[in-house]
Amino acid sequence: MMKVLLLKDAKEDDCGQDPYVRELGLYGLEATLIPVLSFEFLSLPSFSEKLSHPEGYGGLIFTSPRAVEAVELCLEKDNKTEVWKNSLKEKWNAKSVYVVGNATASRVNKVGLDTEGENCGNAEKLAEYICSREAPALPLLFPCGTLKGETLPKMLKDKGHPSQHYIFQSLRPCIQPQAYSGVIW
């Protein structure tokens, strides 16, 4: 059996397996996944504080499932799951919750928020969608990583839609020598 090395993080699909590993296996290939980047969440207590005060924002913007993961971590770590279910979720749902893509929308829906914009496909189209709506008086809370593009914040700012991006994660090379131990070079 031919072996294939995939330099990516494993993602499970509905079948509980990485879709690339499964697909390559259908063709008689044995895939090994080696993550090359790791994610580090930053300043979650500060982000949690922002999530606890929806009255200070006109809505939320999520451009990746990882941003939703940060919300989930904030709720778990600060024991805010009950407060979220009983009041915060409803307060955020009274506002617009914008997302890019169906995977992000699905994850946002799992935390109980209704979404819009998921069919936009990318940040630029989402910015156009948001700008086509009336600008909120308060800024939109935009949790994002250190590698976020400037397209969405710049377009929103240029059209008079205030946003407050909040850096919640950084990327760093994933150095795991044990991950390479079974690889024949």
Coordinates of C-alpha atoms in Angstrom, one line a residue:
M1 CA 0.0 0.0 0.0
M2 CA 1.4 3.4 -1.0
K3 CA 1.7 5.9 1.8
V4 CA 0.8 9.6 1.6
L5 CA 1.9 12.3 4.0
L6 CA -0.6 15.1 4.6
L7 CA 0.7 18.2 6.3
K8 CA -2.6 19.3 7.9
D9 CA -4.6 19.1 11.1
A10 CA -7.1 16.2 11.3
K11 CA -10.7 17.2 10.9
E12 CA -13.5 14.7 11.7
D13 CA -16.5 14.6 9.4
D14 CA -19.9 13.0 10.2
C15 CA -18.3 9.5 9.9
G16 CA -15.8 10.4 12.6
Q17 CA -12.8 10.3 10.2
D18 CA -10.8 12.9 8.4
P19 CA -12.4 13.2 4.9
Y20 CA -9.0 13.3 3.1
V21 CA -7.8 10.1 4.9
R22 CA -11.1 8.4 4.0
E23 CA -11.0 9.5 0.4
L24 CA -7.4 8.5 -0.2
G25 CA -8.2 5.2 1.5
L26 CA -10.8 4.5 -1.2
Y27 CA -8.0 4.6 -3.7
G28 CA -5.8 2.2 -1.7
L29 CA -3.6 4.9 -0.2
E30 CA -2.6 5.1 3.5
A31 CA -2.6 8.7 4.7
T32 CA -0.7 10.0 7.7
L33 CA -1.6 13.4 9.0
I34 CA 1.0 15.7 10.5
P35 CA -0.2 19.0 11.9
V36 CA 2.2 21.9 11.0
L37 CA 0.4 24.7 12.9
S38 CA -1.0 24.9 16.3
F39 CA -3.5 27.4 17.6
E40 CA -3.1 29.2 20.9
F41 CA -6.0 31.0 22.4
L42 CA -5.2 34.4 23.8
S43 CA -6.9 36.6 26.4
L44 CA -10.0 34.5 26.7
P45 CA -11.0 36.2 30.0
S46 CA -11.1 39.5 28.3
F47 CA -13.1 38.1 25.4
S48 CA -15.5 36.4 27.8
E49 CA -16.1 39.8 29.4
K50 CA -17.0 41.3 26.0
L51 CA -19.4 38.4 25.4
S52 CA -21.0 39.1 28.8
H53 CA -22.0 42.6 27.7
P54 CA -24.1 42.3 24.4
E55 CA -25.6 45.7 25.2
G56 CA -22.2 47.3 24.2
Y57 CA -22.3 45.9 20.6
G58 CA -24.5 46.0 17.5
G59 CA -23.9 42.3 16.7
L60 CA -21.3 39.7 16.1
I61 CA -19.2 38.6 13.1
F62 CA -17.7 35.1 12.9
T63 CA -15.4 34.3 9.9
S64 CA -14.2 30.9 11.1
P65 CA -15.3 27.9 13.2
R66 CA -12.3 28.6 15.4
A67 CA -13.8 31.9 16.5
V68 CA -16.9 30.0 17.6
E69 CA -14.6 27.6 19.5
A70 CA -13.3 30.6 21.4
V71 CA -16.9 31.5 22.5
E72 CA -17.4 27.9 23.6
L73 CA -14.2 27.9 25.6
C74 CA -15.2 31.2 27.3
L75 CA -18.5 29.7 28.3
E76 CA -16.9 26.6 29.7
K77 CA -14.0 28.1 31.5
D78 CA -16.0 30.9 33.2
N79 CA -18.9 28.7 34.1
K80 CA -21.2 30.9 32.0
T81 CA -23.1 28.1 30.3
E82 CA -26.2 28.7 32.4
V83 CA -26.1 32.5 32.1
W84 CA -25.6 32.0 28.3
K85 CA -28.7 29.7 28.1
N86 CA -30.8 31.9 30.4
S87 CA -30.1 35.4 29.1
L88 CA -27.0 36.2 27.1
K89 CA -27.9 34.0 24.1
E90 CA -31.3 35.7 23.8
K91 CA -29.7 39.2 24.0
W92 CA -27.2 38.3 21.3
N93 CA -29.9 36.8 19.1
A94 CA -31.8 40.1 19.3
K95 CA -28.8 41.5 17.2
S96 CA -27.4 40.5 13.9
V97 CA -24.9 37.5 13.9
Y98 CA -23.0 37.5 10.7
V99 CA -21.0 34.5 9.5
V100 CA -18.9 33.4 6.5
G101 CA -19.6 29.9 5.3
N102 CA -21.9 27.0 6.2
A103 CA -19.3 25.3 8.6
T104 CA -19.1 28.4 10.7
A105 CA -22.9 28.9 10.6
S106 CA -23.4 25.3 11.8
R107 CA -21.1 25.8 14.7
V108 CA -22.7 29.2 15.6
N109 CA -26.1 27.5 15.5
K110 CA -24.9 24.9 17.9
V111 CA -24.2 27.6 20.6
G112 CA -27.8 28.7 20.0
L113 CA -27.3 31.8 17.8
D114 CA -29.2 32.5 14.6
T115 CA -27.0 33.5 11.7
E116 CA -27.1 35.5 8.5
G117 CA -24.7 35.9 5.6
E118 CA -23.5 32.3 5.6
N119 CA -24.0 32.1 1.8
C120 CA -21.7 35.0 1.1
G121 CA -18.7 32.7 0.8
N122 CA -15.9 35.1 1.8
A123 CA -15.1 38.1 3.9
E124 CA -15.4 40.6 1.0
K125 CA -18.9 39.4 0.1
L126 CA -19.9 39.3 3.8
A127 CA -18.7 42.9 4.2
E128 CA -20.9 43.9 1.2
Y129 CA -23.9 42.1 2.7
I130 CA -23.4 43.8 6.1
C131 CA -22.9 47.2 4.4
S132 CA -26.2 46.8 2.5
R133 CA -28.0 46.9 5.8
E134 CA -28.5 49.8 8.1
A135 CA -25.4 50.6 10.2
P136 CA -25.8 49.8 13.9
A137 CA -25.1 52.6 16.3
L138 CA -22.8 50.3 18.3
P139 CA -19.8 48.4 16.9
L140 CA -20.0 44.8 15.7
L141 CA -17.8 42.5 17.8
F142 CA -15.5 40.6 15.5
P143 CA -13.5 37.8 17.2
C144 CA -10.6 36.9 14.9
G145 CA -7.1 35.5 14.8
T146 CA -3.8 37.1 14.2
L147 CA -3.8 36.2 10.5
K148 CA -7.2 37.8 9.8
G149 CA -7.3 39.8 6.5
E150 CA -8.0 43.5 6.5
T151 CA -10.7 43.3 3.9
L152 CA -13.7 43.0 6.1
P153 CA -12.7 45.5 8.8
K154 CA -11.6 48.1 6.2
M155 CA -14.8 47.8 4.1
L156 CA -17.0 48.1 7.2
K157 CA -15.0 51.1 8.3
D158 CA -15.1 52.8 4.9
K159 CA -18.9 52.3 4.8
G160 CA -19.5 53.7 8.3
H161 CA -20.2 50.3 9.9
P162 CA -18.1 50.4 13.1
S163 CA -16.5 47.1 14.2
Q164 CA -14.3 46.1 17.0
H165 CA -12.0 43.2 16.2
Y166 CA -10.7 41.2 19.0
I167 CA -7.7 39.0 18.6
F168 CA -8.4 35.7 20.4
Q169 CA -5.8 33.3 18.8
S170 CA -2.4 33.1 17.3
L171 CA -0.8 30.5 15.1
R172 CA 2.6 29.0 15.6
P173 CA 4.5 26.2 14.0
C174 CA 3.6 22.9 15.4
I175 CA 6.8 21.1 16.3
Q176 CA 6.0 17.5 17.4
P177 CA 9.0 15.3 16.7
Q178 CA 7.0 12.2 17.8
A179 CA 4.6 12.9 14.9
Y180 CA 7.4 12.2 12.4
S181 CA 8.7 9.0 14.1
G182 CA 6.8 6.6 11.8
V183 CA 7.5 8.5 8.6
I184 CA 9.9 6.9 6.2
W185 CA 11.6 9.7 4.2

